[in-house]
mmCIF file with all atom_site columns, C-alpha atoms in Angstrom:
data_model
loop_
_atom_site.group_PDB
_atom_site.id
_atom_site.type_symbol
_atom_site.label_atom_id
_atom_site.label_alt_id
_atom_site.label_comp_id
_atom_site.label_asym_id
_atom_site.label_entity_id
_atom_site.label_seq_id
_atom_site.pdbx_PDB_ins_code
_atom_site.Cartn_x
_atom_site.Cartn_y
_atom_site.Cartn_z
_atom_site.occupancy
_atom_site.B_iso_or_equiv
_atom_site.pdbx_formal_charge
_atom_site.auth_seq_id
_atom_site.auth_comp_id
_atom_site.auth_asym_id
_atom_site.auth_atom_id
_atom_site.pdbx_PDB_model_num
ATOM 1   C CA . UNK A 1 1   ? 0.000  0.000  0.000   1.00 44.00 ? 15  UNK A CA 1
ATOM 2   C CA . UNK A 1 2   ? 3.032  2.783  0.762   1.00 46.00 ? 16  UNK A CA 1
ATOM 3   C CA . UNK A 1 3   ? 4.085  2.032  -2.617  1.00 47.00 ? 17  UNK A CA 1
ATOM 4   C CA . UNK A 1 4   ? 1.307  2.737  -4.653  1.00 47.00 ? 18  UNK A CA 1
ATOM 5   C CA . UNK A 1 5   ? 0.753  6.014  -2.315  1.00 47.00 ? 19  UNK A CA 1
ATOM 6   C CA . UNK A 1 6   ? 4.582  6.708  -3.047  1.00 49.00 ? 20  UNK A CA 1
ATOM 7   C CA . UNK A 1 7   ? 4.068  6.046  -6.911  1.00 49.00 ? 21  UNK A CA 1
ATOM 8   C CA . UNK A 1 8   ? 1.232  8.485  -7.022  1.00 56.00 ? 22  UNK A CA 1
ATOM 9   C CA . UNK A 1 9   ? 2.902  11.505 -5.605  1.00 80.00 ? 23  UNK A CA 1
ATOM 10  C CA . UNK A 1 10  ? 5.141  11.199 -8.614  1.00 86.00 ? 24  UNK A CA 1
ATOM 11  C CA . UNK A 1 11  ? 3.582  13.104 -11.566 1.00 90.00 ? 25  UNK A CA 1
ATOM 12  C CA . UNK A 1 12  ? 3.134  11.525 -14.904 1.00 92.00 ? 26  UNK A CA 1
ATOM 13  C CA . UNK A 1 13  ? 5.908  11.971 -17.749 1.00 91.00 ? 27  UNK A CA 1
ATOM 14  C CA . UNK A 1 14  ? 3.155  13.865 -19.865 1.00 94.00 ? 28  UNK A CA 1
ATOM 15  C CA . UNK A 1 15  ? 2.817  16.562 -16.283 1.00 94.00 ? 29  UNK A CA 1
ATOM 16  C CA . UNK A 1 16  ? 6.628  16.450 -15.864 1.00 94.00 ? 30  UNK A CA 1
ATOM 17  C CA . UNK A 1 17  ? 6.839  17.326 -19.448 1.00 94.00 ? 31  UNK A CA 1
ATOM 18  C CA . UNK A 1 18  ? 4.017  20.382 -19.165 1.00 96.00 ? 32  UNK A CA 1
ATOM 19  C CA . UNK A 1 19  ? 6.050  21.745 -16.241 1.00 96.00 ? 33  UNK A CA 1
ATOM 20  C CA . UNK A 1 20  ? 9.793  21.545 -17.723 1.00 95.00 ? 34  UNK A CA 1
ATOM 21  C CA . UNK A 1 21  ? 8.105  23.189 -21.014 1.00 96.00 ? 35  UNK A CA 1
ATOM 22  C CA . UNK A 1 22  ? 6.700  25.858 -18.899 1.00 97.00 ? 36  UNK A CA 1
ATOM 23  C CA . UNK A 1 23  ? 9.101  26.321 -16.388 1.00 97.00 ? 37  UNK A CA 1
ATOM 24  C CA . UNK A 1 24  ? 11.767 26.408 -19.552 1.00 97.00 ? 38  UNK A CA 1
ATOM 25  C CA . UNK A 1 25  ? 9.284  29.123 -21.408 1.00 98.00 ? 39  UNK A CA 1
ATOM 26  C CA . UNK A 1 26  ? 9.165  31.251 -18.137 1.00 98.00 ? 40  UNK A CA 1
ATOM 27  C CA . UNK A 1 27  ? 12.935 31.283 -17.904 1.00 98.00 ? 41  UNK A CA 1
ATOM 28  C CA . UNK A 1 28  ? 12.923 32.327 -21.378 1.00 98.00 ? 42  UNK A CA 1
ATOM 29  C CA . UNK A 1 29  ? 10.700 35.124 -20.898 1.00 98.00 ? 43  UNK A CA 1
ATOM 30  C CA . UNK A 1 30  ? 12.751 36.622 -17.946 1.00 98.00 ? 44  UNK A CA 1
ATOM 31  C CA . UNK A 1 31  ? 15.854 36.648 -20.152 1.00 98.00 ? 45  UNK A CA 1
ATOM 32  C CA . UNK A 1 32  ? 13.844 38.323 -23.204 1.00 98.00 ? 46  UNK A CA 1
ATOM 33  C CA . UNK A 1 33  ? 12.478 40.933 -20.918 1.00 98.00 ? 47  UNK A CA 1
ATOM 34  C CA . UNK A 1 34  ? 15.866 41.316 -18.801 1.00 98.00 ? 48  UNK A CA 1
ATOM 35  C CA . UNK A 1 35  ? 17.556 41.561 -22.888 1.00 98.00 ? 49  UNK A CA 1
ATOM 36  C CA . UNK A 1 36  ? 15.142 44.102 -23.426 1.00 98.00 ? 50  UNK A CA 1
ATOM 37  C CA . UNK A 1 37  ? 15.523 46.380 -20.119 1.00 98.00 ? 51  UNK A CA 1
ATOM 38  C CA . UNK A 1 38  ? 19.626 46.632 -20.365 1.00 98.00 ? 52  UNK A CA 1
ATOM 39  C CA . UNK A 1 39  ? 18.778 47.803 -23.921 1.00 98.00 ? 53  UNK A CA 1
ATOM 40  C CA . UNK A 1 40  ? 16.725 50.341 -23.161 1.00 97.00 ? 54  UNK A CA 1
ATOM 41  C CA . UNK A 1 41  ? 19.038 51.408 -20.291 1.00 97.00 ? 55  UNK A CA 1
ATOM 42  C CA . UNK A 1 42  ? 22.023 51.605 -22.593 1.00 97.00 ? 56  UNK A CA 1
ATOM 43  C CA . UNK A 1 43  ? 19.983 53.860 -24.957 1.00 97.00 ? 57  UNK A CA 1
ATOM 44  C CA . UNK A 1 44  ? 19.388 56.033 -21.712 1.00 97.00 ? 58  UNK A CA 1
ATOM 45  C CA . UNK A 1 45  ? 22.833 56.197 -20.608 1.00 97.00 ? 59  UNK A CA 1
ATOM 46  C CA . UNK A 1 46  ? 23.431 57.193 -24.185 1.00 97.00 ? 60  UNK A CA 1
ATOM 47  C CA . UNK A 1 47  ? 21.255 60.114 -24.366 1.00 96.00 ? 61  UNK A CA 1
ATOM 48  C CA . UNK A 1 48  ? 22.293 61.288 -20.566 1.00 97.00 ? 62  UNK A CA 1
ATOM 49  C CA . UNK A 1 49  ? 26.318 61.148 -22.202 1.00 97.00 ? 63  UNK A CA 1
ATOM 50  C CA . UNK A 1 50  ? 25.004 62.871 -24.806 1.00 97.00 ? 64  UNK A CA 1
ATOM 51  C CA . UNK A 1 51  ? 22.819 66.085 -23.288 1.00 97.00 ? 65  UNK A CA 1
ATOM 52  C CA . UNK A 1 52  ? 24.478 66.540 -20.166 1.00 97.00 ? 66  UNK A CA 1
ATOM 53  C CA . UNK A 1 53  ? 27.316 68.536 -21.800 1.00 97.00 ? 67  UNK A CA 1
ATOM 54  C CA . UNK A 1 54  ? 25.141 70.849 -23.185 1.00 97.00 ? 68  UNK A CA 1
ATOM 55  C CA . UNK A 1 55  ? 23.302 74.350 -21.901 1.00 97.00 ? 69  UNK A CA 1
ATOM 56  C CA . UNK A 1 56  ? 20.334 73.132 -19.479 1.00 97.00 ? 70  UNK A CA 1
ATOM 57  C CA . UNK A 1 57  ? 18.166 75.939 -21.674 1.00 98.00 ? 71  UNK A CA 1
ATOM 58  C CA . UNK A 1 58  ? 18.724 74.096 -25.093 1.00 97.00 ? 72  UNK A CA 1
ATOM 59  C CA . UNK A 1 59  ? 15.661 72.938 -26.416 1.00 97.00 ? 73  UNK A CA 1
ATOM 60  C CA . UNK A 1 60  ? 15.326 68.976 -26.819 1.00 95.00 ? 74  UNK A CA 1
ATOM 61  C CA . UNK A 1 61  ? 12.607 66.675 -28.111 1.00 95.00 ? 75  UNK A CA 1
ATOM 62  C CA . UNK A 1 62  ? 11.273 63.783 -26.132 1.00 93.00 ? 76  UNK A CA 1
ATOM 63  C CA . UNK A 1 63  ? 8.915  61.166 -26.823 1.00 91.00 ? 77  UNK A CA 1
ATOM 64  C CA . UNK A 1 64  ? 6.269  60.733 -24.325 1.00 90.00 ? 78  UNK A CA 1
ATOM 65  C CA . UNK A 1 65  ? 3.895  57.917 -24.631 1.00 94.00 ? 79  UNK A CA 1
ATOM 66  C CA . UNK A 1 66  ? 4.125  58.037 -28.517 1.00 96.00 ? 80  UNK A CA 1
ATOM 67  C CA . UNK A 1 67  ? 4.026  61.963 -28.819 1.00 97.00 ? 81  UNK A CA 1
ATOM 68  C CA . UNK A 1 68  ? 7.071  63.768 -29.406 1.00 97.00 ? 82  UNK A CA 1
ATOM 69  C CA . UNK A 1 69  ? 7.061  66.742 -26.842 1.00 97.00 ? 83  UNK A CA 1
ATOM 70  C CA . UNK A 1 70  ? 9.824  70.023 -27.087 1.00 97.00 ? 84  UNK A CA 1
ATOM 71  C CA . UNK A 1 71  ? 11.242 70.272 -23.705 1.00 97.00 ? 85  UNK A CA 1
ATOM 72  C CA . UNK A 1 72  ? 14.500 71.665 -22.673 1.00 98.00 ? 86  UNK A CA 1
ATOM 73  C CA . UNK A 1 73  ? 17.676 70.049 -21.471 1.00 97.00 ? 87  UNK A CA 1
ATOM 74  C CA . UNK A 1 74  ? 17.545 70.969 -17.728 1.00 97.00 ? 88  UNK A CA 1
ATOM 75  C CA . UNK A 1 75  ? 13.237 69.604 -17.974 1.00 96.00 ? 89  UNK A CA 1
ATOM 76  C CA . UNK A 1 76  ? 14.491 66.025 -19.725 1.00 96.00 ? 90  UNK A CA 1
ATOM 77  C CA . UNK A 1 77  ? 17.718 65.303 -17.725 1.00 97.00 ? 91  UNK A CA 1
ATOM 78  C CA . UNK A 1 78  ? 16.475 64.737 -14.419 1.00 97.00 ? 92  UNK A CA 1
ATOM 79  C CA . UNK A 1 79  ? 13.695 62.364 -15.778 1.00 95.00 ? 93  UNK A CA 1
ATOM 80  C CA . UNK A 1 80  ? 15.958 60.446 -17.951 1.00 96.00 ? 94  UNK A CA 1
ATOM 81  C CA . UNK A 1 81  ? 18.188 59.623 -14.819 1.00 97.00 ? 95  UNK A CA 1
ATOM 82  C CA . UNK A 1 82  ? 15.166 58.830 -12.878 1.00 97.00 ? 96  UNK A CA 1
ATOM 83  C CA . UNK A 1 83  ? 13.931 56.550 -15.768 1.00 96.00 ? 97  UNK A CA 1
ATOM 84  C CA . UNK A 1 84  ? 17.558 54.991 -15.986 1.00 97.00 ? 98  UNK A CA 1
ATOM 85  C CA . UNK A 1 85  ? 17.929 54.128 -12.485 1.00 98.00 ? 99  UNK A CA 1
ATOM 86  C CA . UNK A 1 86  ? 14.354 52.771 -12.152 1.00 98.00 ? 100 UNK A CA 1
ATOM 87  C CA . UNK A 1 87  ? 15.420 50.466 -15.362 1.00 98.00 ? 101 UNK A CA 1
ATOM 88  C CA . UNK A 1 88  ? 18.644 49.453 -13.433 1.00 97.00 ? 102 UNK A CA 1
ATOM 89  C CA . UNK A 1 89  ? 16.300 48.476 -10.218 1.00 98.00 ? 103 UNK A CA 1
ATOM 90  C CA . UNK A 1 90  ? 13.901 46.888 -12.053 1.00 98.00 ? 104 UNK A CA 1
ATOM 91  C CA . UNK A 1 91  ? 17.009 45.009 -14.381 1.00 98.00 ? 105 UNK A CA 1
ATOM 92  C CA . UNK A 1 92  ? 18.127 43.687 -11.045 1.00 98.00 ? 106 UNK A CA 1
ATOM 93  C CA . UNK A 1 93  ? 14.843 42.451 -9.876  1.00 98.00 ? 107 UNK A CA 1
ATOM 94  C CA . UNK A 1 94  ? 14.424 40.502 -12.704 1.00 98.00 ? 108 UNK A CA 1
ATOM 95  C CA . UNK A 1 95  ? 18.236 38.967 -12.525 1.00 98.00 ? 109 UNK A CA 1
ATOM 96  C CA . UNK A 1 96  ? 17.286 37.684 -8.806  1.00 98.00 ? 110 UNK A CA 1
ATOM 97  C CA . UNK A 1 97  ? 13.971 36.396 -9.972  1.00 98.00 ? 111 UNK A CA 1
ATOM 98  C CA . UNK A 1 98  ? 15.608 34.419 -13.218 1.00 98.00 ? 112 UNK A CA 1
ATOM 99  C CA . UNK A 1 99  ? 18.240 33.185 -10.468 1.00 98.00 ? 113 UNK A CA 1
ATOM 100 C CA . UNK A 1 100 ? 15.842 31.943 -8.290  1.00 98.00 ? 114 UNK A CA 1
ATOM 101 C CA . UNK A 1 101 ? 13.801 30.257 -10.971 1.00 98.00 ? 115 UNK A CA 1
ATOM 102 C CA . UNK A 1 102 ? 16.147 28.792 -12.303 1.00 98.00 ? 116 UNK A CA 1
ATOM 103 C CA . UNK A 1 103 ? 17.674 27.569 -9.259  1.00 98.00 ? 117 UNK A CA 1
ATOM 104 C CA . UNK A 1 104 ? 14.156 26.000 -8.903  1.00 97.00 ? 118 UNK A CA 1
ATOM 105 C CA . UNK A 1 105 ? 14.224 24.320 -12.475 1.00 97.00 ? 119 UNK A CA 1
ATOM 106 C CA . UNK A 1 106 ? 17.855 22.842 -11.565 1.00 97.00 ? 120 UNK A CA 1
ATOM 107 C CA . UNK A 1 107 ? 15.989 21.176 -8.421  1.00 97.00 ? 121 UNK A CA 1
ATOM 108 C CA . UNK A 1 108 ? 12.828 19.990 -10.574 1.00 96.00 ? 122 UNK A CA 1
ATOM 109 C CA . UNK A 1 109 ? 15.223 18.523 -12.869 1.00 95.00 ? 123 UNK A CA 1
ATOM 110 C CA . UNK A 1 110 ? 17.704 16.590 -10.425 1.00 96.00 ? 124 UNK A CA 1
ATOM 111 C CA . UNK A 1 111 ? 14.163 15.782 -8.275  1.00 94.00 ? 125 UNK A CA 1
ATOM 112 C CA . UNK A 1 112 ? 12.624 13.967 -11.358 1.00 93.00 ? 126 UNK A CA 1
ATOM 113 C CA . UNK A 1 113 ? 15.754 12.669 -12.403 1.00 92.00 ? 127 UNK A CA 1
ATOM 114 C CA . UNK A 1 114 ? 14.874 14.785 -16.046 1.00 90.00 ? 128 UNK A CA 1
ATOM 115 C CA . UNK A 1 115 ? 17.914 14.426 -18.565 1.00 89.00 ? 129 UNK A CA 1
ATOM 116 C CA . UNK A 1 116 ? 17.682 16.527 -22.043 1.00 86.00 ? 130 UNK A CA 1
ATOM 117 C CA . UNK A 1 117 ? 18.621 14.801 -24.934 1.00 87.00 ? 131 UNK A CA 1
ATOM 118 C CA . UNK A 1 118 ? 19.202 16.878 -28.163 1.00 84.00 ? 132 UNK A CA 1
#
């Protein structure tokens, strides 16, 4: 009797296989997304390099939810650092989150004994 309770705690290959796929897909997404944020934050750091030299009364153009406002230097730099560092938070977030996931899909596989063959 314990080893038919033991044998059903196990999931089936077809449920072991639905949660590598998704835990694999989720992993995936977290490094797309964490791609995407250091991109973005490299453009930022970019434009900062770029406009900081320059007289804070210069007009500049920025793009604001798809509308391309005229601003001037001194009005844009503050809220591109304060953009840039909430990237870098956020970026960092998502680096402990990917860690700890996968961290969890190392145990899952060595748990389940799950071996990729290519």
């Amino acid at each position: 009797m314990s080893s038919s309770s033991a044998a059903s705690k196990r999931p089936s290959d077809q449920e072991l296989t639905q949660t590598y796929n998704s835990m694999k897909s989720e992993l995936n997404q977290l490094a797309q997304k964490i791609g995407e944020l250091e991109t973005e934050a490299d453009e930022h750091t970019l434009v900062v390099d770029t406009i900081s030299p320059l007289d804070g009364d210069r007009k500049c153009f920025r793009l604001v939810g798809g509308v391309l406002v005229e601003r001037t230097v001194k009005e844009v730099l503050p809220a591109l650092k304060t953009n840039q560092e909430g990237i870098r938070t956020v970026t960092m977030q998502l680096v402990q989150k990917y860690k700890n996931k996968e961290d969890e899909f190392m145990a899952f596989q060595k748990k389940y004994n799950i071996q990729v063959k290519n």
